[in-house]
Coordinates of C-alpha atoms (C1' of nucleotides) in Angstrom, one line a residue:
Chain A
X1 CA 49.3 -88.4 262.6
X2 CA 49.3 -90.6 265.4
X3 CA 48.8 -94.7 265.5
X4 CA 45.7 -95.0 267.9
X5 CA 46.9 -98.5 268.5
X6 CA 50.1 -97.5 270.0
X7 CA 48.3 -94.9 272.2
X8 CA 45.5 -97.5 273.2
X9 CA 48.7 -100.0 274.0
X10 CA 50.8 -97.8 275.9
X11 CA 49.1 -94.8 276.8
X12 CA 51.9 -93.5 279.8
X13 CA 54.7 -94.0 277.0
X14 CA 52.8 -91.8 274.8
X15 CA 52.2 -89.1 277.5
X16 CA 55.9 -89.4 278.9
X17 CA 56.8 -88.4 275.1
X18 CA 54.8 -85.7 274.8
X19 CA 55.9 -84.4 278.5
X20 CA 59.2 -84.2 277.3
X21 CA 58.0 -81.7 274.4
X22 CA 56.1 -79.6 276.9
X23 CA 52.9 -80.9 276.4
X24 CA 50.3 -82.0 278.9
X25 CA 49.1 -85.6 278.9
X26 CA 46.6 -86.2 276.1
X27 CA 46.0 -90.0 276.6
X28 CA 42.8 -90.1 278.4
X29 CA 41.6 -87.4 276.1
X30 CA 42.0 -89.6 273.3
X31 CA 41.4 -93.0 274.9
X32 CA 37.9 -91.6 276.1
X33 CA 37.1 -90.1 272.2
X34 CA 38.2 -93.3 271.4
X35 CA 36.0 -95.4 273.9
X36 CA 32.8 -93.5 272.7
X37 CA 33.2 -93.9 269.5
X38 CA 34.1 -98.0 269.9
X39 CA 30.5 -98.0 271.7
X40 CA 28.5 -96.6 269.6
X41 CA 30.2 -98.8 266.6
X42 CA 29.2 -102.0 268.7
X43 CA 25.5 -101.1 268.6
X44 CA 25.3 -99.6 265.4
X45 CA 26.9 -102.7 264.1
X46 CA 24.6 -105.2 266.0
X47 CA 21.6 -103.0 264.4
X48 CA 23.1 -102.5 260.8
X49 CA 24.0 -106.8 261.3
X50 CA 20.0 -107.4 262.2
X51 CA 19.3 -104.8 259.4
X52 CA 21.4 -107.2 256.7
X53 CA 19.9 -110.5 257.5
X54 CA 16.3 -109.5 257.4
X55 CA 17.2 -107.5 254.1
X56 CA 18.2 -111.0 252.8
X57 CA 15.1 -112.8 254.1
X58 CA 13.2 -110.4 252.4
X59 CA 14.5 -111.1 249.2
X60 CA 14.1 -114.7 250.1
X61 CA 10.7 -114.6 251.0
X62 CA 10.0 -112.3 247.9
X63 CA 11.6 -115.3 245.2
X64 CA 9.1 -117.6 247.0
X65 CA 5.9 -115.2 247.1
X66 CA 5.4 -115.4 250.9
X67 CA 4.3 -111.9 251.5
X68 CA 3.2 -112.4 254.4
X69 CA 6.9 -112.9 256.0
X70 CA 8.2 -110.0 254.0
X71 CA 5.9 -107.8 255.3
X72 CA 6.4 -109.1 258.8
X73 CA 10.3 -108.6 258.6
X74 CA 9.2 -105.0 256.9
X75 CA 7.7 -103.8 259.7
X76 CA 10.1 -105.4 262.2
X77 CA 13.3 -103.2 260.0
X78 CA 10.9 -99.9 260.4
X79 CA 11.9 -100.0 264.2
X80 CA 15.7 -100.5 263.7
X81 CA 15.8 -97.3 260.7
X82 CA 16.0 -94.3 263.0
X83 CA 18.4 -95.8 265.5
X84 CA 20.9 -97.2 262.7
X85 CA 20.3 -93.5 261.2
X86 CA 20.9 -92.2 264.5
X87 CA 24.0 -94.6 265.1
X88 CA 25.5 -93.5 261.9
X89 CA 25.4 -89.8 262.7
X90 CA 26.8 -90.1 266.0
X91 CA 29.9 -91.8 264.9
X92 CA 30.5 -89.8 261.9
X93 CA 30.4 -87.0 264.4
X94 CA 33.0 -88.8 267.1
X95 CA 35.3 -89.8 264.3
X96 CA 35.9 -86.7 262.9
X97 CA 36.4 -85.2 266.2
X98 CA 38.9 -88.1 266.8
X99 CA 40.6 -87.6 263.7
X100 CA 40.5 -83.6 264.0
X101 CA 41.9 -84.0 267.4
X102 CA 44.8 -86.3 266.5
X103 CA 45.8 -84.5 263.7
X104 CA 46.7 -81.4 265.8
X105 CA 49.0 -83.4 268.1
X106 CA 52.8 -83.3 266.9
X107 CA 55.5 -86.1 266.4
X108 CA 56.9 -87.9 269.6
X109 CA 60.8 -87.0 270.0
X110 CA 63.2 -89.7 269.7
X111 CA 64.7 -91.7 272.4
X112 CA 68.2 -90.2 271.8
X113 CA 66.6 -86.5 271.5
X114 CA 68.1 -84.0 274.5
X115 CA 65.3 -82.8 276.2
X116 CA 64.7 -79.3 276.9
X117 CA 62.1 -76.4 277.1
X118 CA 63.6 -74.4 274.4
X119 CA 66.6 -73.6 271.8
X120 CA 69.0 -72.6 274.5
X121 CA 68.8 -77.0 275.3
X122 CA 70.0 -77.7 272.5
X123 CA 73.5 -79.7 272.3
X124 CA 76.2 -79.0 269.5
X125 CA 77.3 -81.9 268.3
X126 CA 80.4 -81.3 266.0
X127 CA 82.1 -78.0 264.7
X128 CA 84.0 -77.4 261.2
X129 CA 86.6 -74.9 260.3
X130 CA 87.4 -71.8 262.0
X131 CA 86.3 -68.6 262.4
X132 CA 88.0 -66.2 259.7
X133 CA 90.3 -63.5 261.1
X134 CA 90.1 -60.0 259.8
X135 CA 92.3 -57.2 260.2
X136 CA 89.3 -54.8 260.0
X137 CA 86.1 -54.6 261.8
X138 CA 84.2 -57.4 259.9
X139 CA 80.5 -55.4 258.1
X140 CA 77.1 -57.4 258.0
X141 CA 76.0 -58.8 255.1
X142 CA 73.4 -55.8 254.1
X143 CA 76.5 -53.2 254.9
X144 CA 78.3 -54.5 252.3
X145 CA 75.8 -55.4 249.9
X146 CA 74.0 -52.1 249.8
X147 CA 77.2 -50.3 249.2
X148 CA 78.0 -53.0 246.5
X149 CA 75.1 -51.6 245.1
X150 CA 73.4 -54.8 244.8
X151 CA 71.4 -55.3 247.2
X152 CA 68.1 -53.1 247.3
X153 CA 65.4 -53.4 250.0
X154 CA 64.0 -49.8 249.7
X155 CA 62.8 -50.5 245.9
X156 CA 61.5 -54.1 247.3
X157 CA 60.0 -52.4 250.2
X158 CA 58.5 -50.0 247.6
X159 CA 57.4 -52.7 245.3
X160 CA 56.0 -55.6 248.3
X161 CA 56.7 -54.1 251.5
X162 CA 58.9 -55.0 254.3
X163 CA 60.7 -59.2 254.4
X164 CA 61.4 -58.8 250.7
X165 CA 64.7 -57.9 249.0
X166 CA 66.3 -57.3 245.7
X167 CA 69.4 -58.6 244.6
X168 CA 71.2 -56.7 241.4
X169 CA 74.1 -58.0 239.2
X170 CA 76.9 -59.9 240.6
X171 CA 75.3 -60.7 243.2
X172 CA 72.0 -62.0 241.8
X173 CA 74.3 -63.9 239.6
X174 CA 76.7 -65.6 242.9
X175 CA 72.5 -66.6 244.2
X176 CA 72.4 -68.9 240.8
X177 CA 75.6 -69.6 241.1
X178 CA 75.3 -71.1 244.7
X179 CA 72.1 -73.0 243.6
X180 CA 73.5 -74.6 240.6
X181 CA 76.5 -75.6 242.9
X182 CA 74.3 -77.1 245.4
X183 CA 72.4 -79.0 242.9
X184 CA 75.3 -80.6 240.7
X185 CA 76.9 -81.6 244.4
X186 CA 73.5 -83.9 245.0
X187 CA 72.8 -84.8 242.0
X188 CA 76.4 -85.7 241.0
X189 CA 77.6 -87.1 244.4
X190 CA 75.0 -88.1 246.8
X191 CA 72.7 -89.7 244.5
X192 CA 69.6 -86.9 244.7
X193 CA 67.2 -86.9 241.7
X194 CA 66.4 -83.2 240.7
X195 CA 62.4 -82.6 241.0
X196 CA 61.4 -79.3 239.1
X197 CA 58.0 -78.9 241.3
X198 CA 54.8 -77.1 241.9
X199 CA 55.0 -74.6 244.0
X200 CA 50.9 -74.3 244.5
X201 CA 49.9 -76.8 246.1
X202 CA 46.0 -78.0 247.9
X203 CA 45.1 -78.8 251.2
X204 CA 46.0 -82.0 251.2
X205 CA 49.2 -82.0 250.0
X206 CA 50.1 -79.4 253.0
X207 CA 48.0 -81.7 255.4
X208 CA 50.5 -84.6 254.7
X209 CA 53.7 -82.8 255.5
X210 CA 51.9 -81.1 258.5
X211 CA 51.3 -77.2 258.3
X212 CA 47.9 -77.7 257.7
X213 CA 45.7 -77.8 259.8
X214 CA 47.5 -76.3 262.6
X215 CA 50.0 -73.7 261.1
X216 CA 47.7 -72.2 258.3
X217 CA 48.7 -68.3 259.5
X218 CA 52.6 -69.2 259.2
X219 CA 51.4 -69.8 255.0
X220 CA 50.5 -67.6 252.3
X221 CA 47.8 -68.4 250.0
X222 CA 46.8 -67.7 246.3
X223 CA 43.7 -68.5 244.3
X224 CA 41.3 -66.6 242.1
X225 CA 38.9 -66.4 245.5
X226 CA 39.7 -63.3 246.9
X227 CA 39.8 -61.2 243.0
X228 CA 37.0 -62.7 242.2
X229 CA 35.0 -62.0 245.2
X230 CA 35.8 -58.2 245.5
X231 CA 35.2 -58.4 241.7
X232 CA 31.8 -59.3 242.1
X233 CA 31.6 -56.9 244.6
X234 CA 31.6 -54.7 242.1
X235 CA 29.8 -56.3 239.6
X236 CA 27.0 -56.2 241.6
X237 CA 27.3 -52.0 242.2
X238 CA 26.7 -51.5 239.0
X239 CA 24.2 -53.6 238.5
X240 CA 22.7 -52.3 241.5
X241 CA 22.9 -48.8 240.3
X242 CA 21.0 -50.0 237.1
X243 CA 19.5 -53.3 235.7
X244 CA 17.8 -54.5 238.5
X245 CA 18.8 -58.5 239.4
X246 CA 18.1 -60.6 241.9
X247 CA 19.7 -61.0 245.5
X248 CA 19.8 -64.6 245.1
X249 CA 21.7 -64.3 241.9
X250 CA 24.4 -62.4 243.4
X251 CA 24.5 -64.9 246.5
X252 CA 25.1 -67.9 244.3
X253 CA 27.7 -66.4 242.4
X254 CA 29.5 -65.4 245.3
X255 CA 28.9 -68.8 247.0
X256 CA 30.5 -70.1 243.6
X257 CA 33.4 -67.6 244.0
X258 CA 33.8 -69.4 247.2
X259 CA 34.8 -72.2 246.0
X260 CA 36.9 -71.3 242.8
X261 CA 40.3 -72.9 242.6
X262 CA 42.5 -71.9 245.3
X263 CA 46.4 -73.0 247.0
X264 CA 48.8 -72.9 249.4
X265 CA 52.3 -71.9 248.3
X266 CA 55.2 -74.0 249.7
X267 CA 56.9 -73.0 252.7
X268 CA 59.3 -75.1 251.5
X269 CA 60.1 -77.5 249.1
X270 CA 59.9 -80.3 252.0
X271 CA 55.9 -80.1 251.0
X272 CA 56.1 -81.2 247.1
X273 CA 59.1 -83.3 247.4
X274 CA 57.2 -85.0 250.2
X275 CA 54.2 -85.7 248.4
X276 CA 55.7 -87.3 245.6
X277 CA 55.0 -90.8 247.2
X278 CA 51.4 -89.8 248.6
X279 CA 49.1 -92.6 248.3
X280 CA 51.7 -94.4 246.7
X281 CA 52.8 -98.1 247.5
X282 CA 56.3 -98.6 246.9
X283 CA 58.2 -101.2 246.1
X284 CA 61.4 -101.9 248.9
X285 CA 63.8 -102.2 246.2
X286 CA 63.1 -98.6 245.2
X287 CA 63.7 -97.2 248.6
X288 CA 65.6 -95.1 249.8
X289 CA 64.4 -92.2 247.2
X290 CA 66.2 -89.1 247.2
X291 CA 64.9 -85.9 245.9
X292 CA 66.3 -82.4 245.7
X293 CA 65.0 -79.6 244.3
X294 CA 65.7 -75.6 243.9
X295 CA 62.5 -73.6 244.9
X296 CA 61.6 -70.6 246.3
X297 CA 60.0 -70.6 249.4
X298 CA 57.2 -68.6 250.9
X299 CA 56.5 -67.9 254.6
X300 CA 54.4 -65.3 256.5
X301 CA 56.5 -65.2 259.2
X302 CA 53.5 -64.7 261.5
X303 CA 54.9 -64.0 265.0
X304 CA 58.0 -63.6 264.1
X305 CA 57.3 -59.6 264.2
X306 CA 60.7 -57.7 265.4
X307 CA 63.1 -61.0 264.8
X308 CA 65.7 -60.6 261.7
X309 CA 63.7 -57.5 261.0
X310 CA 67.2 -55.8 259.0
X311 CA 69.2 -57.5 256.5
X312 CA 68.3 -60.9 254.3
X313 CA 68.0 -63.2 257.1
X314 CA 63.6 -63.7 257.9
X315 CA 62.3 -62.7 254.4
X316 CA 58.4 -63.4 253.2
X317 CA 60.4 -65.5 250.0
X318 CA 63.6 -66.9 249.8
X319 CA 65.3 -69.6 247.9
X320 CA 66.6 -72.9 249.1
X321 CA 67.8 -76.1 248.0
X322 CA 66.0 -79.3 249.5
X323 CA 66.9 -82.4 250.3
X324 CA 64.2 -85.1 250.4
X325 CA 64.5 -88.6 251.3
X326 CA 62.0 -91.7 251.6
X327 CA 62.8 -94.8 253.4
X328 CA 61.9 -97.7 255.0
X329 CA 61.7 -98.0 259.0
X330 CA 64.9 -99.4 259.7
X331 CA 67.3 -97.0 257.2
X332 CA 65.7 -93.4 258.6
X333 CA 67.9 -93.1 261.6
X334 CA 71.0 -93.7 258.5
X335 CA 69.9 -91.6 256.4
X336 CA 69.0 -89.0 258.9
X337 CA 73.1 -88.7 259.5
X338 CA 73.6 -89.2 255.9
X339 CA 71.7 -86.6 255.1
X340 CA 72.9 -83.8 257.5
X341 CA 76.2 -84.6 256.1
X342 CA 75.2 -83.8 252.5
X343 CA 73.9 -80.4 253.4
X344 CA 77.1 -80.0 255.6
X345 CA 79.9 -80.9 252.8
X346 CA 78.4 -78.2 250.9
X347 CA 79.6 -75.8 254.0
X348 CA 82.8 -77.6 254.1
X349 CA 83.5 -77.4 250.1
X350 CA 82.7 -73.5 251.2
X351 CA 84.6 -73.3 253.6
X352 CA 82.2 -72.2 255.7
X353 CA 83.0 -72.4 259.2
X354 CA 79.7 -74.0 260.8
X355 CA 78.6 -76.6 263.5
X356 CA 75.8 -79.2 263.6
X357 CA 73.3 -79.1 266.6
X358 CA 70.8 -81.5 267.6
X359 CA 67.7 -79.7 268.9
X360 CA 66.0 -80.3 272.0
X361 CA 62.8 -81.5 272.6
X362 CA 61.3 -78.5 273.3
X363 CA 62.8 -77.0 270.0
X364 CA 61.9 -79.7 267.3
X365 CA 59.3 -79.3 264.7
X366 CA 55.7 -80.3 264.9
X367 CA 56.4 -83.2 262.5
X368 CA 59.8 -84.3 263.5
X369 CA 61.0 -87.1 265.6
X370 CA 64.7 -85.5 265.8
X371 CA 66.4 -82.8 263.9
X372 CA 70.3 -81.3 263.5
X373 CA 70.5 -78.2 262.9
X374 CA 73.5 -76.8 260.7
X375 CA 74.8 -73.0 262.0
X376 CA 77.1 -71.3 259.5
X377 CA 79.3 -68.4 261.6
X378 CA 78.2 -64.9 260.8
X379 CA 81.3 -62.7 261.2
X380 CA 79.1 -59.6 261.1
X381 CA 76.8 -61.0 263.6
X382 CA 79.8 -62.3 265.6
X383 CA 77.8 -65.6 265.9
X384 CA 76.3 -69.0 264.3
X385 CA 73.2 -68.5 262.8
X386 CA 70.8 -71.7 261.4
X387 CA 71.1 -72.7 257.7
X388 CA 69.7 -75.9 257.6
X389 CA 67.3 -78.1 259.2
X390 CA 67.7 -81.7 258.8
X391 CA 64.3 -84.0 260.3
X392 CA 63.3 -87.2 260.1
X393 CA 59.9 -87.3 260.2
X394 CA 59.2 -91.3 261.1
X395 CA 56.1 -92.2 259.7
X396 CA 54.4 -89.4 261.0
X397 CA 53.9 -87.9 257.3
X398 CA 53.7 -90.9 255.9
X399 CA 50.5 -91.8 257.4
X400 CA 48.9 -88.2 256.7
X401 CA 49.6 -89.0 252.7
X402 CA 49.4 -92.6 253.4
X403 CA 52.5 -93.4 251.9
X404 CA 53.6 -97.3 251.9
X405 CA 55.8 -99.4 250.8
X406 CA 55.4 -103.4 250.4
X407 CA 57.7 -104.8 252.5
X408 CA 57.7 -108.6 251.1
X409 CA 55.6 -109.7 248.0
X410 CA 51.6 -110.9 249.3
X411 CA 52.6 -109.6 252.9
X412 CA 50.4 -106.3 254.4
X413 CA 52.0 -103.1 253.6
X414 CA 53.8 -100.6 255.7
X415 CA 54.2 -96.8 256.0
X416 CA 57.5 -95.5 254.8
X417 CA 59.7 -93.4 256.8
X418 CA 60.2 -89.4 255.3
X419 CA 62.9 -87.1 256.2
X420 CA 63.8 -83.7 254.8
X421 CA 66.4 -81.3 255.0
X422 CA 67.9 -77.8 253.6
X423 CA 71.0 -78.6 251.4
X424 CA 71.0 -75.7 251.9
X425 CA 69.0 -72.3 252.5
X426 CA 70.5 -70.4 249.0
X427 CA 69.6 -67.0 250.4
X428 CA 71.5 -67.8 253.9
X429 CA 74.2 -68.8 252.0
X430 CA 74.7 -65.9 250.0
X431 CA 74.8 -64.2 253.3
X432 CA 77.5 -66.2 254.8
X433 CA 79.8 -66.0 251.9
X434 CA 79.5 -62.1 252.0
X435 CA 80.1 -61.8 255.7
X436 CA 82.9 -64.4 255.2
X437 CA 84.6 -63.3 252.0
X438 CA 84.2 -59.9 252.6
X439 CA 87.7 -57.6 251.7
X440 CA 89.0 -54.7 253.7
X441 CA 87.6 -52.5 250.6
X442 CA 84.2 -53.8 250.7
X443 CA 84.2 -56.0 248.2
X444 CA 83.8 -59.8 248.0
X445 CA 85.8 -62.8 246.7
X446 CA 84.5 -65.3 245.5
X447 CA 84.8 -69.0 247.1
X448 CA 86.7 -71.4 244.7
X449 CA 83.6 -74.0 243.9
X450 CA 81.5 -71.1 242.7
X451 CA 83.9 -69.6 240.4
X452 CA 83.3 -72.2 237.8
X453 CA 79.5 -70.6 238.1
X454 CA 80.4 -67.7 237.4
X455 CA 82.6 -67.2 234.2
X456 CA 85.5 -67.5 236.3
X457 CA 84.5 -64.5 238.3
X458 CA 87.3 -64.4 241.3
X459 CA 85.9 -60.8 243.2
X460 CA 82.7 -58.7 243.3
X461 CA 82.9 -55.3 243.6
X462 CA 81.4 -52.0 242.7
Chain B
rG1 C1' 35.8 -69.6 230.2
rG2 C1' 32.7 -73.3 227.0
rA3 C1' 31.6 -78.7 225.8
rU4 C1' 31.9 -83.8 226.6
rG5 C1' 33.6 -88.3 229.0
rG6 C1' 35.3 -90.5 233.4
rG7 C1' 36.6 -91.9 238.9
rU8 C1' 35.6 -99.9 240.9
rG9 C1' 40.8 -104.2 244.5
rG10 C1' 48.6 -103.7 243.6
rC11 C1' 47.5 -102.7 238.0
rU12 C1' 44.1 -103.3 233.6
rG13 C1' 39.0 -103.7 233.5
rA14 C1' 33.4 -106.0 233.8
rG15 C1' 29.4 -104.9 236.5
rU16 C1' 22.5 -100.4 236.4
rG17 C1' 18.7 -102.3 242.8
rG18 C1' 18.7 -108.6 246.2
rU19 C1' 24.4 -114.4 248.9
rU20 C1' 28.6 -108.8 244.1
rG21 C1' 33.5 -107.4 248.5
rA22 C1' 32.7 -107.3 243.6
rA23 C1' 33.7 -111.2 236.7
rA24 C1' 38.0 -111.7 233.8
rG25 C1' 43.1 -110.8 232.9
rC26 C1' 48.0 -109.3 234.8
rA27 C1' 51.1 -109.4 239.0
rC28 C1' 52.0 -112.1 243.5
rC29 C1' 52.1 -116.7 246.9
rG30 C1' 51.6 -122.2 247.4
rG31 C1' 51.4 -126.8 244.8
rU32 C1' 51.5 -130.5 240.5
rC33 C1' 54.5 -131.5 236.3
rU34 C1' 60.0 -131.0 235.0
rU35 C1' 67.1 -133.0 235.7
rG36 C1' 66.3 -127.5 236.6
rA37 C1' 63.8 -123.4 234.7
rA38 C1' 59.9 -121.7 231.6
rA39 C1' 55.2 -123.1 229.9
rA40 C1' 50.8 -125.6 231.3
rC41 C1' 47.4 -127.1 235.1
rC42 C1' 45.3 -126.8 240.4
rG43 C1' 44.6 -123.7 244.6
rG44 C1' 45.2 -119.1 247.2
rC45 C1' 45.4 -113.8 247.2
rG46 C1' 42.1 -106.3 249.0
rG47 C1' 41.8 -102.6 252.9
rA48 C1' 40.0 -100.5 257.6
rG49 C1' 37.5 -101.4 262.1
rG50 C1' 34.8 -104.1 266.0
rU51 C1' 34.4 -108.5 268.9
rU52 C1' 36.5 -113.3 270.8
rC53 C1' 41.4 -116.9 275.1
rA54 C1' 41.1 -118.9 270.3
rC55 C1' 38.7 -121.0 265.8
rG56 C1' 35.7 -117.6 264.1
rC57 C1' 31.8 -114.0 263.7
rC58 C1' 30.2 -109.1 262.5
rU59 C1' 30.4 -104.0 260.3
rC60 C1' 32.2 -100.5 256.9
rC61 C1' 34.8 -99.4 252.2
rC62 C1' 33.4 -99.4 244.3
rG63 C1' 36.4 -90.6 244.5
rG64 C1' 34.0 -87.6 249.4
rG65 C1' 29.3 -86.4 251.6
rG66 C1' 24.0 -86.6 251.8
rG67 C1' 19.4 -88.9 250.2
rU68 C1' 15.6 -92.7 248.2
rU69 C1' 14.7 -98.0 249.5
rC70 C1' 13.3 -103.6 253.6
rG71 C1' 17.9 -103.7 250.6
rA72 C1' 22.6 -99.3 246.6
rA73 C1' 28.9 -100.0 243.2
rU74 C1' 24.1 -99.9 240.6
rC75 C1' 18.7 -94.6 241.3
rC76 C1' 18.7 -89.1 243.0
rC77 C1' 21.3 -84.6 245.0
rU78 C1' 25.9 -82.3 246.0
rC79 C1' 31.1 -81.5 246.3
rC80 C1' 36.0 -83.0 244.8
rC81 C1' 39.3 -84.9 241.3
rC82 C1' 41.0 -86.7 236.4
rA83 C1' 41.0 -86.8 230.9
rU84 C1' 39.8 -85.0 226.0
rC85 C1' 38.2 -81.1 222.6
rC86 C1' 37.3 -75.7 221.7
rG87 C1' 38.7 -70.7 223.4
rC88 C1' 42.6 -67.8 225.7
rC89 C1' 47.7 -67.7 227.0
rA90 C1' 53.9 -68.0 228.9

RNA sequence: GGAUGGGUGGCUGAGUGGUUGAAAGCACCGGUCUUGAAAACCGGCGGAGGUUCACGCCUCCCGGGGGUUCGAAUCCCUCCCCAUCCGCCA
């Protein structure tokens, strides 16, 4: 969400940001919503001031029994009601529009962000390690597991249908592994307090980090609405068929269905993690708070038909370790590198030959002000492919959950900065160390930090 | 699923129609006192917005929305949220 302040000061700053996203100019959109809505406050004010004063003559006049005055300043209100009513609908109308419209507009890139139309702008920053030479033609990650035997995405196509996979034995078992691994290097090292969170979360919590209202298709939802309506569906067959009841008694339970209890599920972990601090006010010598946590995380994939469409790498659910962390103004751009270096160490302590890439402007997310990507090298794919997304967010989010922190005690408060990144995508992971590990035979060994995970476990195999 | 009780400023918590934007306490800021600190005492202290060169003035905010009224934190309707008890349950 957007300061209107800043706009109103420097509308050709905000503009020139958003040109260098893509985006036409949005300014005089929003200065001219902004304009009518100032208007009609000045008069509704004026009327609602009159309104006030009379209101307190009346009482006067009332303590001293001159009913003649009261009824006088009675009469006069009478006029002003239907205006002030009038005045009161109108800008409840513009400011929701306002606030309807701003909310759909995304973050402003960064001054030190490359710009660029799309992914092919962006601008690799730093590279790690090297790319492993085989003396064999090096399999995909799918290849190998499905001969391994442990990886199964008929029976999950079977079970859910297509983005979904099963993992079986060892390798189920090297997933775990790589989480716990992830988490101990945070928690241990980096300072990341483990958050076990909810993984259903409401409207506004998904507001606050930014998929809602804009990106509702890219989400999955759950909630008793949809049973329960087709359950009353039925319901009301049968009673159709026989006891006779009335239409309007089937229309209010339905209406009531309507409203049951229902949620998002997390994209990502980002969303909880996030929300910790909504409509919180924190104190300085808190900040910076860093959270991690190991969730699962579900994603339509909407529009992403024919991308990733064999192997592990687009799936509907997926696990990942997040990294999430809240600051005040002047640390984010820090911690931004701090962070991205957290996620990449685990690469590194991998060894996991990768590079860091800091996206364009054209290629950053809705809610970000800059972003690094991390791409791990895909030997099967005979390229770098993304396994974490590190963005600081600014006080974009912040101001969605209104999130604040008090700067210096009896002084106004201030909205924190958020950032948030992948340390790292588990399921991704898993994929890169069967591509990279794999054996002439097929089978895979296991990297050195993850043995410890495993009972020692140096190879999987059949 | 059933039954109650609640949602008030940074926190706790009064307040059932007329200078109540809101008592009191805590916290915080300034001052007095003190060698210093603490204590005590005195004073200050919410947010959003509009308007003004400025001092200032005005409007809105007591979970959200709507309504009654000249006037609502206070009455009515509705939605959301929280807590407790019972039932069910990993």
């Amino acid at each position: 969400m957007h300061d209107l302040k800043f706009i109103r000061d420097d509308p050709q700053a905000f503009d020139a940001a958003l040109k260098r996203r893509g985006l036409a100019p949005l300014s005089t959109d929003v200065l001219a919503r902004d304009a009518a809505l100032r208007a009609v406050l000045v008069k509704l004010q004026n009327l609602q001031a009159r309104r006030n004063e009379a209101s307190r003559q009346i009482g006067q006049a009332k303590a001293k029994k001159d009913q003649a005055a009261a009824s006088a300043l009675i009469a006069e209100i009478a006029g002003l009601k239907d205006q002030i009513q009038q005045g009161e609908d109108e800008e409840r109308r513009l400011q929701s529009q306002l606030n309807d419209f701003l909310a759909t507009i995304p973050n402003l890139p960064a001054a030190d962000v490359p710009d660029g139309a799309d992914e092919t702008a962006n601008v690799e920053i730093r590279r790690w390690g090297e790319a492993p030479a085989f003396g064999f033609a090096a399999k995909e990650h799918f290849e190998l597991g499905e001969a391994l035997g442990q990886m199964d995405f008929a029976a999950a196509a079977r079970m859910s249908g297509s983005r979904f996979v099963i993992l079986k034995g060892q390798l189920a078992r090297m997933e775990r592994a790589i989480a716990q691994f992830m988490l101990d290097l945070h928690t241990e090292e980096f300072g990341y307090r483990e958050i076990s969170p909810p993984l259903l979360v409401r409207d506004a919590t998904m507001f606050g980090t930014g998929q809602l209202p804009k990106f509702s298709n890219d989400q999955f939802f759950a909630g008793e609405r949809e049973w329960r309506r087709k359950h009353l569906f039925e319901t009301a067959e049968e009673v159709s068929a026989g006891t006779p009841v009335g239409v309007g008694d089937i229309t209010d339970l339905l209406e009531k269905a309507e409203k049951t209890e229902q949620f998002w599920l997390i994209p990502t972990a980002e969303v909880p993690l996030t929300n910790l601090v909504r409509e919180q006010i924190l104190n300085p010598s808190e900040l910076p708070l860093r959270f991690t946590a190991f969730t699962p995380c579900f994603r339509a994939e909407a529009g992403a038909a024919g991308k990733d469409t064999t192997g592990m790498m687009r799936m509907h659910q997926f696990a990942k370790v997040e990294l999430v962390s809240i600051t005040a103004p002047e640390q984010s751009a820090a911690e931004h590198e701090r962070m991205t270096n957290c996620a990449q160490e685990v690469l590194k302590r991998l060894g996991l030959h990768h590079r860091v890439v800091v996206l364009c402007t054209g290629d950053i997310g809705f809610a970000s002000t800059k972003t690094y990507d991390i791409e791990v090298w895909l030997p099967g794919q005979n390229r770098f492919r993304e396994i974490s997304s590190c963005s600081n967010c600014g006080e974009f989010q912040a101001r969605r959950m209104n999130a604040r922190f008090r700067a210096e005690q009896g002084k106004a408060t201030r909205f924190v900065h958020t950032l948030n990144g992948s340390g790292l995508a588990v399921g991704r992971t898993l994929l890169a160390v069967i591509e990279n590990y794999q054996q002439k035979d097929g089978s895979i060994a296991v990297p050195g930090p993850l043995r410890a995970y495993m009972r020692g476990l140096e190879r999987i195999s059949i």
